[in-house]
Coordinates of C-alpha atoms in Angstrom, one line a residue:
X1 CA 56.9 137.0 84.2
X2 CA 58.8 133.6 82.6
X3 CA 55.2 131.7 82.1
X4 CA 53.4 134.9 80.5
X5 CA 56.1 135.6 78.0
X6 CA 56.1 131.7 77.0
X7 CA 52.4 132.1 76.6
X8 CA 52.6 135.3 74.2
X9 CA 55.4 133.3 72.2
X10 CA 52.9 130.4 71.9
X11 CA 49.9 132.4 70.7
X12 CA 52.1 134.3 68.4
X13 CA 53.0 130.9 66.7
X14 CA 49.4 129.9 66.9
X15 CA 48.5 132.8 64.9
X16 CA 51.3 132.7 62.1
X17 CA 50.7 128.9 61.7
X18 CA 47.0 129.5 61.9
X19 CA 45.2 129.0 58.1
X20 CA 43.0 132.0 59.0
X21 CA 46.3 134.4 59.5
X22 CA 46.2 134.4 55.5
X23 CA 42.4 135.1 55.0
X24 CA 41.3 138.4 54.3
X25 CA 38.0 139.1 55.5
X26 CA 35.9 137.5 58.3
X27 CA 33.1 134.6 57.7
X28 CA 30.3 133.4 59.7
X29 CA 31.8 130.9 62.3
X30 CA 35.5 132.3 62.6
X31 CA 37.0 132.1 65.9
X32 CA 40.4 133.7 67.3
X33 CA 41.9 133.6 70.8
X34 CA 42.6 137.1 72.0
X35 CA 46.0 138.1 72.7
X36 CA 47.0 138.2 76.5
X37 CA 43.5 137.3 77.9
X38 CA 43.3 134.1 75.9
X39 CA 39.8 134.6 75.8
X40 CA 37.8 132.7 73.0
X41 CA 35.4 134.8 70.4
X42 CA 33.3 134.0 67.5
X43 CA 32.5 135.8 64.5
X44 CA 28.8 135.8 63.5
X45 CA 27.8 139.1 62.2
X46 CA 30.3 140.6 63.9
X47 CA 33.3 139.5 66.9
X48 CA 31.9 138.5 70.2
X49 CA 32.4 136.0 73.1
X50 CA 31.4 132.5 73.7
X51 CA 29.5 131.7 76.7
X52 CA 31.0 128.8 79.0
X53 CA 27.7 127.0 79.6
X54 CA 28.1 123.3 78.8
X55 CA 32.1 124.1 77.3
X56 CA 34.1 120.6 77.6
X57 CA 37.4 119.9 76.4
X58 CA 35.8 118.2 73.5
X59 CA 34.8 122.0 72.7
X60 CA 38.2 123.3 73.1
X61 CA 39.6 120.6 70.7
X62 CA 37.5 121.4 67.9
X63 CA 38.4 125.6 68.6
X64 CA 42.3 124.4 68.2
X65 CA 41.7 122.2 65.2
X66 CA 39.6 125.3 63.6
X67 CA 42.9 127.4 64.0
X68 CA 45.2 124.6 62.4
X69 CA 46.4 122.9 65.6
X70 CA 46.3 119.5 67.0
X71 CA 44.1 119.7 70.3
X72 CA 43.3 122.1 73.4
X73 CA 46.4 121.9 75.9
X74 CA 44.0 123.5 78.8
X75 CA 41.2 125.7 79.0
X76 CA 39.3 127.4 81.6
X77 CA 35.6 128.8 82.2
X78 CA 34.3 130.8 84.5
X79 CA 36.4 133.9 83.7
X80 CA 35.5 137.2 84.5
X81 CA 36.4 140.0 81.7
X82 CA 34.4 143.7 81.3
X83 CA 32.4 142.5 78.0
X84 CA 29.6 140.7 78.2
X85 CA 28.8 140.8 74.5
X86 CA 28.3 137.0 74.0
X87 CA 27.6 135.6 70.3
X88 CA 26.6 131.5 71.2
X89 CA 26.1 129.8 73.8
X90 CA 25.4 125.8 75.0
X91 CA 28.0 124.8 72.7
X92 CA 28.5 120.8 72.0
X93 CA 30.7 119.3 69.6
X94 CA 30.7 115.2 70.3
X95 CA 32.5 114.0 67.3
X96 CA 36.0 115.5 66.6
X97 CA 34.4 118.5 64.5
X98 CA 37.2 120.5 62.7
X99 CA 34.8 123.9 62.6
X100 CA 32.8 125.3 65.7
X101 CA 30.0 125.9 62.8
X102 CA 29.6 121.9 62.8
X103 CA 28.4 121.9 66.5
X104 CA 25.2 122.5 68.0
X105 CA 25.1 126.1 70.0
X106 CA 22.1 128.3 70.9
X107 CA 22.3 132.3 70.5
X108 CA 23.3 133.5 73.6
X109 CA 20.7 134.8 75.9
X110 CA 21.5 135.0 79.8
X111 CA 25.3 135.1 80.3
X112 CA 27.1 137.4 82.7
X113 CA 30.7 138.9 82.7
X114 CA 32.1 135.8 84.6
X115 CA 31.4 133.3 81.9
X116 CA 33.9 133.7 79.3
X117 CA 36.1 130.8 78.3
X118 CA 39.9 130.8 77.6
X119 CA 41.7 128.1 75.7
X120 CA 45.6 127.3 75.1
X121 CA 46.1 125.1 72.0
X122 CA 48.7 122.8 71.8
X123 CA 50.8 122.5 68.1
X124 CA 53.4 120.0 69.0
X125 CA 53.0 116.4 68.6
X126 CA 51.5 113.8 66.2
X127 CA 47.6 112.3 66.1
X128 CA 45.2 110.7 63.6
X129 CA 41.5 111.1 64.4
X130 CA 38.1 109.9 63.3
X131 CA 34.7 112.1 63.5
X132 CA 32.4 109.4 64.2
X133 CA 31.7 106.2 65.7
X134 CA 32.5 102.3 64.6
X135 CA 30.6 100.7 61.8
X136 CA 30.3 104.0 60.0
X137 CA 32.7 105.0 56.9
X138 CA 34.3 107.9 57.9
X139 CA 37.5 110.0 56.6
X140 CA 41.0 109.4 58.4
X141 CA 43.2 112.7 59.2
X142 CA 46.5 113.2 60.5
X143 CA 48.2 115.4 62.5
X144 CA 51.7 116.2 61.8
X145 CA 54.7 119.3 61.2
X146 CA 52.1 121.5 62.6
X147 CA 48.9 120.8 60.2
X148 CA 45.9 118.6 59.9
X149 CA 46.2 116.4 56.7
X150 CA 44.1 113.8 54.8
X151 CA 45.4 110.5 54.2
X152 CA 46.3 109.4 51.2
X153 CA 44.9 105.7 49.8
X154 CA 48.0 104.6 48.7
X155 CA 49.6 105.2 52.0
X156 CA 46.9 102.9 53.7
X157 CA 47.3 99.1 54.9
X158 CA 45.0 96.8 56.8
X159 CA 47.7 97.2 59.1
X160 CA 47.5 100.9 59.5
X161 CA 43.4 101.1 59.5
X162 CA 43.5 98.4 62.5
X163 CA 45.7 100.7 64.3
X164 CA 43.5 103.9 63.8
X165 CA 40.5 102.4 64.9
X166 CA 42.0 100.6 68.2
X167 CA 43.3 104.4 69.6
X168 CA 40.2 105.6 68.7
X169 CA 36.9 102.6 69.1
X170 CA 39.5 99.9 70.9
X171 CA 38.6 97.9 67.7
X172 CA 39.9 97.1 64.5
X173 CA 39.1 98.3 60.8
X174 CA 36.1 96.5 58.8
X175 CA 37.4 98.1 55.9
X176 CA 38.9 101.1 54.3
X177 CA 37.8 102.9 50.9
X178 CA 39.0 106.0 49.2
X179 CA 37.4 108.9 48.1
X180 CA 38.2 111.7 45.7
X181 CA 40.1 114.5 47.3
X182 CA 37.6 116.7 45.3
X183 CA 34.7 115.5 47.6
X184 CA 36.2 115.8 51.0
X185 CA 34.8 118.1 53.4
X186 CA 38.0 120.3 54.1
X187 CA 41.0 122.0 52.3
X188 CA 43.7 120.0 53.6
X189 CA 46.7 118.8 52.1
X190 CA 47.0 115.0 51.7
X191 CA 49.7 113.3 53.6
X192 CA 51.4 110.9 50.8
X193 CA 53.8 108.8 53.1
X194 CA 53.2 105.1 53.6
X195 CA 52.6 103.5 57.1
X196 CA 54.3 100.5 57.7
X197 CA 52.4 99.3 60.6
X198 CA 52.6 95.7 62.1
X199 CA 49.1 96.3 63.4
X200 CA 49.9 96.2 67.1
X201 CA 50.8 99.5 67.4
X202 CA 48.8 101.7 69.8
X203 CA 48.9 105.3 68.1
X204 CA 49.7 105.5 64.1
X205 CA 52.4 107.6 65.0
X206 CA 54.6 104.8 66.6
X207 CA 54.4 103.2 62.7
X208 CA 57.4 104.0 60.5
X209 CA 56.5 106.4 57.7
X210 CA 58.0 105.5 54.2
X211 CA 58.3 108.1 51.4
X212 CA 55.6 107.6 48.6
X213 CA 53.7 110.0 46.4
X214 CA 50.1 110.1 46.3
X215 CA 49.5 109.0 42.7
X216 CA 46.0 108.2 43.4
X217 CA 45.2 111.9 45.0
X218 CA 42.2 110.2 46.9
X219 CA 42.0 110.3 50.3
X220 CA 41.1 106.9 52.8
X221 CA 37.6 106.3 54.6
X222 CA 37.7 103.6 57.4
X223 CA 35.1 101.8 59.0
X224 CA 35.8 100.5 62.4
X225 CA 34.0 97.4 64.3
X226 CA 31.8 97.6 67.1
X227 CA 32.9 96.2 70.0
X228 CA 30.1 93.4 70.4
X229 CA 30.0 89.9 69.4
X230 CA 28.9 89.3 65.7
X231 CA 30.9 92.0 64.5
X232 CA 32.1 90.6 61.1
X233 CA 34.8 91.7 58.5
X234 CA 36.3 90.6 55.3
X235 CA 40.3 90.5 55.2
X236 CA 40.5 92.6 52.0
X237 CA 37.8 95.1 51.8
X238 CA 35.2 93.8 50.2
X239 CA 36.3 90.4 49.3
X240 CA 38.5 88.0 51.5
X241 CA 38.8 85.3 54.3
X242 CA 35.4 85.7 56.5
X243 CA 36.1 86.7 59.9
X244 CA 33.9 87.3 63.2
X245 CA 34.3 88.8 66.6
X246 CA 33.1 86.3 69.2
X247 CA 33.3 86.6 73.1
X248 CA 35.7 89.3 72.5
X249 CA 38.3 87.4 69.8
X250 CA 38.3 87.7 66.1
X251 CA 38.8 84.1 64.2
X252 CA 37.6 82.4 61.5
X253 CA 34.2 80.7 60.4
X254 CA 34.3 77.3 59.0
X255 CA 32.5 76.0 55.9
X256 CA 30.7 73.6 57.2
X257 CA 27.0 74.3 55.7
X258 CA 27.7 77.2 54.0
X259 CA 25.6 78.2 51.0
X260 CA 25.6 81.0 48.4
X261 CA 22.4 82.9 49.8
X262 CA 24.3 83.0 53.4
X263 CA 27.2 84.4 51.3
X264 CA 24.9 87.3 49.8
X265 CA 23.1 88.2 53.5
X266 CA 26.7 88.5 54.9
X267 CA 27.4 90.9 52.4
X268 CA 24.5 93.0 52.6
X269 CA 25.3 93.1 56.3
X270 CA 28.7 94.3 55.5
X271 CA 26.9 97.1 53.2
X272 CA 27.6 95.7 49.9
X273 CA 25.0 95.5 47.4
X274 CA 25.0 91.5 47.6
X275 CA 27.4 88.8 46.5
X276 CA 29.4 88.3 43.8
X277 CA 30.8 84.6 44.3
X278 CA 31.6 82.8 47.6
X279 CA 34.2 79.9 48.1
X280 CA 34.2 77.2 50.6
X281 CA 37.6 74.7 51.3
X282 CA 40.1 77.4 51.3
X283 CA 43.3 76.6 52.7
X284 CA 45.3 78.6 54.8
X285 CA 47.7 77.2 57.6
X286 CA 45.6 78.7 60.6
X287 CA 42.5 76.8 62.6
X288 CA 41.5 79.7 64.5
X289 CA 37.7 78.5 64.2
X290 CA 34.8 80.4 66.4
X291 CA 31.6 79.4 64.9
X292 CA 30.4 76.7 62.3
X293 CA 27.1 75.8 60.4
X294 CA 26.2 79.2 59.7
X295 CA 22.6 80.0 57.9
X296 CA 21.7 83.6 57.0
X297 CA 18.2 83.7 56.0
X298 CA 16.6 86.8 53.9
X299 CA 16.4 90.3 55.5
X300 CA 18.8 89.7 58.5
X301 CA 20.3 93.3 59.4
X302 CA 22.8 91.8 61.8
X303 CA 24.9 88.5 62.1
X304 CA 23.6 87.7 65.6
X305 CA 20.3 86.9 63.5
X306 CA 21.8 84.4 61.7
X307 CA 21.6 80.7 63.3
X308 CA 25.0 79.5 64.1
X309 CA 26.8 76.7 66.3
X310 CA 29.8 77.1 68.5
X311 CA 32.7 75.7 67.0
X312 CA 34.3 72.4 68.5
X313 CA 38.2 72.7 68.8
X314 CA 39.6 70.1 66.1
X315 CA 36.6 69.8 64.4
X316 CA 37.5 71.6 60.9
X317 CA 41.0 71.7 58.9
X318 CA 42.8 74.2 57.6
X319 CA 41.0 73.8 54.2
X320 CA 37.7 74.6 55.4
X321 CA 37.8 78.4 55.2
X322 CA 35.3 80.8 53.6
X323 CA 36.1 83.5 51.0
X324 CA 33.8 85.9 50.0
X325 CA 33.8 88.2 47.2
X326 CA 30.8 90.9 47.6
X327 CA 29.6 93.3 45.0
X328 CA 30.5 96.9 45.9
X329 CA 27.3 99.5 45.8
X330 CA 29.0 101.9 43.3
X331 CA 30.8 99.2 40.6
X332 CA 33.8 100.8 39.1
X333 CA 34.4 99.7 35.4
X334 CA 35.7 100.5 31.9
X335 CA 33.0 100.8 29.2
X336 CA 33.8 100.1 25.5
X337 CA 31.0 102.0 23.2
X338 CA 31.0 100.9 19.2
X339 CA 32.6 103.3 17.1
X340 CA 33.6 103.3 13.3
X341 CA 36.1 100.9 11.9
X342 CA 36.2 98.1 14.7
X343 CA 37.2 100.5 17.1
X344 CA 35.3 101.5 20.4
X345 CA 35.2 104.9 22.4
X346 CA 36.5 104.1 25.8
X347 CA 34.8 105.6 28.6
X348 CA 35.2 105.2 32.5
X349 CA 32.6 104.6 35.0
X350 CA 34.2 105.5 38.6
X351 CA 31.0 104.7 40.5
X352 CA 29.4 107.7 40.7
X353 CA 29.7 109.1 37.1
X354 CA 30.7 108.0 33.4
X355 CA 33.7 109.7 31.7
X356 CA 35.5 110.1 28.8
X357 CA 38.7 108.9 28.7
X358 CA 42.0 111.3 27.7
X359 CA 44.3 109.7 25.3
X360 CA 47.3 112.0 27.1
X361 CA 49.6 108.9 28.4
X362 CA 47.2 105.9 27.4
X363 CA 49.7 103.1 26.5
X364 CA 49.5 99.7 25.7
X365 CA 49.6 98.6 29.0
X366 CA 46.4 100.7 29.5
X367 CA 44.7 99.3 26.3
X368 CA 45.6 95.3 27.1
X369 CA 43.9 95.9 30.7
X370 CA 40.8 97.2 28.7
X371 CA 40.5 94.5 26.4
X372 CA 41.1 92.0 28.9
X373 CA 38.1 93.6 31.2
X374 CA 35.5 94.0 28.1
X375 CA 36.0 91.3 25.7
X376 CA 38.5 88.6 27.2
X377 CA 40.8 89.1 24.0
X378 CA 44.0 91.0 23.2
X379 CA 44.6 94.7 22.4
X380 CA 44.6 95.4 18.6
X381 CA 45.2 98.9 18.6
X382 CA 45.3 102.4 20.1
X383 CA 43.7 105.5 18.4
X384 CA 42.8 109.2 19.6
X385 CA 40.5 111.8 18.3
X386 CA 40.0 115.5 19.5
X387 CA 36.5 115.0 21.6
X388 CA 34.3 118.0 21.0
X389 CA 31.0 116.9 22.9
X390 CA 29.5 117.9 26.3
X391 CA 30.6 114.9 28.4
X392 CA 33.4 115.2 31.1
X393 CA 36.6 113.9 30.6
X394 CA 38.1 112.1 33.5
X395 CA 40.6 114.4 35.0
X396 CA 43.4 111.7 35.2
X397 CA 45.9 109.6 33.3
X398 CA 45.9 105.5 34.3
X399 CA 49.1 104.0 34.9
X400 CA 48.6 100.4 34.6
X401 CA 51.2 97.4 34.7
X402 CA 49.5 95.6 32.2
X403 CA 48.4 92.6 34.1
X404 CA 45.3 94.1 35.8
X405 CA 41.9 92.6 35.4
X406 CA 40.1 96.1 35.6
X407 CA 41.4 99.4 34.6
X408 CA 40.0 100.4 38.2
X409 CA 42.9 98.4 39.7
X410 CA 45.6 100.8 38.2
X411 CA 47.1 103.9 39.7
X412 CA 45.8 107.2 38.2
X413 CA 47.7 110.4 38.2
X414 CA 45.5 113.5 38.8
X415 CA 46.1 116.1 35.7
X416 CA 43.8 118.0 33.2
X417 CA 43.6 116.3 29.7
X418 CA 45.9 118.8 27.6
X419 CA 45.5 117.2 24.4
X420 CA 41.7 117.7 24.7
X421 CA 41.8 114.0 22.9
X422 CA 39.8 111.0 23.8
X423 CA 40.9 107.2 23.7
X424 CA 39.7 104.6 21.3
X425 CA 40.4 100.9 21.5
X426 CA 40.0 98.1 19.3
X427 CA 40.3 94.6 20.6
X428 CA 41.0 91.5 18.6
X429 CA 37.7 89.4 17.7
X430 CA 36.3 86.8 20.1
X431 CA 37.7 83.4 19.2
X432 CA 36.0 79.8 20.4
X433 CA 37.9 78.8 23.4
X434 CA 38.2 82.6 24.8
X435 CA 37.7 82.8 28.4
X436 CA 36.6 85.4 31.0
X437 CA 35.5 85.8 34.8
X438 CA 31.9 87.4 34.2
X439 CA 32.3 90.6 36.3
X440 CA 28.5 90.5 37.6
X441 CA 28.4 86.5 39.1
X442 CA 32.3 85.9 39.3
X443 CA 31.7 82.7 37.4
X444 CA 33.8 81.2 34.7
X445 CA 32.3 82.0 30.9
X446 CA 33.6 80.5 27.6
X447 CA 33.1 81.6 24.2
X448 CA 31.7 78.7 21.9
X449 CA 29.5 80.6 18.8
X450 CA 28.7 83.3 21.5
X451 CA 29.5 83.2 25.6
X452 CA 28.0 80.9 28.2
X453 CA 29.2 78.8 31.1
X454 CA 31.1 76.1 32.1
X455 CA 29.8 73.1 34.0
X456 CA 31.5 71.8 36.9
X457 CA 31.3 68.2 36.1
X458 CA 34.7 66.6 36.5
X459 CA 36.0 70.2 36.9
X460 CA 39.8 70.3 39.4
X461 CA 42.4 72.1 40.0
X462 CA 44.3 71.5 37.0
X463 CA 41.6 72.6 35.1
X464 CA 41.5 75.7 36.9
X465 CA 45.0 76.4 36.6
X466 CA 45.1 76.2 32.9
X467 CA 42.2 78.7 32.7
X468 CA 44.1 81.3 34.8
X469 CA 47.6 80.8 32.6
X470 CA 45.2 81.5 29.5
X471 CA 44.0 84.6 31.2
X472 CA 47.9 85.6 31.7
X473 CA 48.3 84.8 35.3
X474 CA 50.1 82.4 37.2
X475 CA 47.9 80.0 38.4
X476 CA 44.5 79.4 40.4
X477 CA 44.1 80.6 44.2
X478 CA 40.8 79.0 44.2
X479 CA 38.8 77.0 42.3
X480 CA 35.2 76.3 43.6
X481 CA 32.4 74.1 42.3
X482 CA 28.4 73.6 43.1
X483 CA 27.6 77.6 42.1
X484 CA 23.9 78.7 41.9
X485 CA 23.0 81.1 39.1
X486 CA 20.0 81.8 37.7
X487 CA 21.2 81.3 33.9
X488 CA 22.3 78.0 33.0
X489 CA 23.4 78.6 29.3
X490 CA 26.3 76.3 29.8
X491 CA 28.6 75.5 26.4
X492 CA 30.9 73.1 27.6
X493 CA 31.0 70.4 30.2
X494 CA 33.5 67.3 31.6
X495 CA 36.5 69.9 31.0
X496 CA 39.5 67.7 31.7
X497 CA 43.1 69.0 31.6
X498 CA 46.4 67.5 31.4
X499 CA 49.4 68.9 33.6
X500 CA 50.0 72.5 32.8
X501 CA 48.3 73.6 29.6
X502 CA 47.5 77.0 28.6
X503 CA 44.4 77.2 26.5
X504 CA 41.1 75.4 27.5
X505 CA 41.3 74.3 23.9
X506 CA 44.4 72.6 24.6
X507 CA 41.9 70.4 27.2
X508 CA 39.2 68.0 26.3
X509 CA 35.6 69.0 26.8
X510 CA 31.9 67.8 26.0
X511 CA 29.3 69.9 24.7
X512 CA 26.7 70.6 28.0
X513 CA 23.6 68.9 28.0
X514 CA 22.5 68.1 31.2
X515 CA 23.8 70.6 33.6
X516 CA 21.7 72.6 36.0
X517 CA 21.9 76.2 37.8
X518 CA 23.7 74.7 40.3
X519 CA 26.9 73.3 38.5
X520 CA 28.7 76.5 38.0
X521 CA 32.6 77.1 38.3
X522 CA 33.8 80.1 40.1
X523 CA 38.0 80.8 39.8
X524 CA 40.1 83.0 41.4
X525 CA 43.5 83.7 40.2
X526 CA 46.9 84.3 41.4
X527 CA 49.3 87.3 39.6
X528 CA 52.0 87.1 42.1
X529 CA 55.0 85.1 42.4
X530 CA 57.7 83.3 40.0
X531 CA 57.4 79.7 38.7
X532 CA 59.1 77.4 35.9
X533 CA 57.1 75.2 34.3
X534 CA 56.7 72.1 32.0
X535 CA 54.0 70.7 30.3
X536 CA 54.8 67.1 30.1
X537 CA 56.2 64.2 31.8
X538 CA 59.6 62.9 31.8
X539 CA 61.7 61.6 29.2
X540 CA 60.1 63.7 26.5
X541 CA 61.5 66.8 25.2
X542 CA 59.7 70.3 25.8
X543 CA 59.2 73.2 26.1
X544 CA 60.4 75.5 29.0
X545 CA 58.6 78.7 30.2
X546 CA 58.9 81.0 33.0
X547 CA 56.7 83.4 35.1
X548 CA 57.6 86.7 36.1
X549 CA 57.1 90.3 36.1
X550 CA 53.1 89.1 35.5
X551 CA 53.7 87.5 32.4
X552 CA 54.6 83.9 31.2
X553 CA 57.6 83.7 28.7
X554 CA 59.7 81.9 27.1
X555 CA 63.3 81.1 28.1
X556 CA 66.1 82.1 25.7
X557 CA 68.4 79.5 24.6
X558 CA 71.7 81.9 25.4
X559 CA 70.2 82.2 29.0
X560 CA 70.1 78.2 29.8
X561 CA 72.8 76.3 31.4
X562 CA 73.2 72.6 32.3
X563 CA 72.7 73.3 35.8
X564 CA 69.3 75.7 35.1
X565 CA 67.9 72.9 33.5
X566 CA 68.5 70.0 36.4
X567 CA 67.0 72.8 38.6
X568 CA 63.7 73.0 36.6
X569 CA 63.6 69.3 36.3
X570 CA 64.1 68.6 40.2
X571 CA 60.9 71.5 40.5
X572 CA 58.9 69.2 38.4
X573 CA 60.1 65.4 38.3
X574 CA 62.7 65.6 41.1
X575 CA 65.2 64.3 39.0
X576 CA 67.9 66.2 36.5
X577 CA 68.0 67.1 32.7
X578 CA 69.1 65.0 30.5
X579 CA 69.6 67.6 27.7
X580 CA 68.3 70.6 26.6
X581 CA 67.8 71.8 22.8
X582 CA 66.2 74.3 21.2
X583 CA 63.6 75.1 18.6
X584 CA 63.2 78.2 16.7
X585 CA 60.8 81.0 18.0
X586 CA 58.8 80.2 14.9
X587 CA 57.7 77.0 15.8
X588 CA 56.4 78.0 19.3
X589 CA 52.8 77.2 20.4
X590 CA 52.1 80.6 21.9
X591 CA 52.6 84.3 21.6
X592 CA 54.7 84.7 24.8
X593 CA 57.7 87.0 25.0
X594 CA 61.1 85.5 25.5
X595 CA 63.5 86.3 28.3
X596 CA 67.4 85.8 28.8
X597 CA 69.2 85.8 31.7
X598 CA 68.7 89.4 32.5
X599 CA 65.1 89.2 32.0
X600 CA 64.9 91.2 28.6
X601 CA 63.1 90.1 25.6
X602 CA 65.4 88.6 22.9
X603 CA 63.8 87.1 19.7
X604 CA 65.8 84.0 19.2
X605 CA 65.3 80.2 20.3
X606 CA 63.8 78.7 23.2
X607 CA 64.2 75.6 24.9
X608 CA 63.3 72.5 24.9
X609 CA 64.2 70.1 28.1
X610 CA 64.3 66.3 28.0
X611 CA 64.0 65.0 31.6

């Protein structure tokens, strides 16, 4: 009696929490579990039973998920009932489906009264779910608090994705991407808590959840690796260090013999359009190399089709890693279309469609990012106008910090465009010496009476650092030369920058005359971190700079002490400060902001330090 009462209570709870409990009317494919008998029914043109031929645990799990529950706690077949009004038979749900209509089944013809199915669902617990096999991008789901939910893109990390794949395919995640919640298959809520996983957990439920709002309103899709030799991955989705699975172990590839054409084939194997650029001589403190001397010829479909050598321990050092930046199939970008009075109408391509951009909450931070992405210059002004056209306005506002390289990197908040106005942006005109990193090729370009490339003769890390500082970033993370590109419109060559300059025009260079298509320069900048900077050598009075909060700044006189000056000198010349003085803010070289000890902007004087 106690057991039967428990079953009755469980059934009542199931019905109360079921999303179908609130739906008026029935539709084909609806399911229900009959109170008392626990027999499974399905609605086609009317309610009827499910025949038990080929019925399995996977089929039972699908039924329980359709009812809004975690999975089947128990199921039974060959149950006898008075009715033989069966609707479907031979049900087959192989891939964690959420609805019985997504499964294969037949219209029943030959089922007897002793072929009924009964199912008991489980409400409690926590579970992540993928619906398909490895090597296919698939939406991730999460069951907690008595409901299935999507996982917000903002909640996902590489470690959490690895945990999900490990629990389903015993592999790690090749990549994770996102789709709009409006493009998702089911009407589920979005789980908006960030997963703090180490990557070693056996289940996503073991990770600590940190509260976080889901500003993007996009849901995660994950691609898991197949458990076989030759699986490859990049450490940061469509870019990063190249890793390979070999003899059951993940490791790196040494860069000996590496070419851009091999990188292009690697990107295609990973499902991308091709390579933007690749880098060798990348340093990390890890020499877990597995393979070397890789060569992939055009048209290969698997890494195992490439030519490679087994790595000999000790042969490659820590600075011989391969870093690849692949071009996504659906390229996201902002677009400036010429308009009147120097203004340009802003559009946004999310990879599948081009939208107008709403003026609501569009600030100078977003404008700076748009100008950096499109022209490589600074923002001049922003304006707006009521839109009466037929194109769609993007249903979200952008929330940029101001240091991003593309509008696509900014957070988004889904909301309607209440004003009905769209954005116009004016960027400052091009000047000789402006630079940019080409979105298509990933190569460095300079503006000298028109855009062109930089030849790699004498190019070094110091020059790369100067380029990144000119772009408003901290320094160069990667500098690479010898890249091939089928455009040899070079502007400058023999670039030589002294220590810690901020503009390529501060360096010496020559007009390019004799450079081939194999002498392009590629640079990847670093935005994170904190750094002080002096531009010259000891015993010369020189301005001090400070990088923090994603920008270079002057240091206010009021914020300096002898001890702080000593620290700056020690970090650059391993000496102490002879003295520090000040100059007027109107006499400084660059248009930087000023900071005091509280990191607030003050327009007063800046420090010069002698060492």
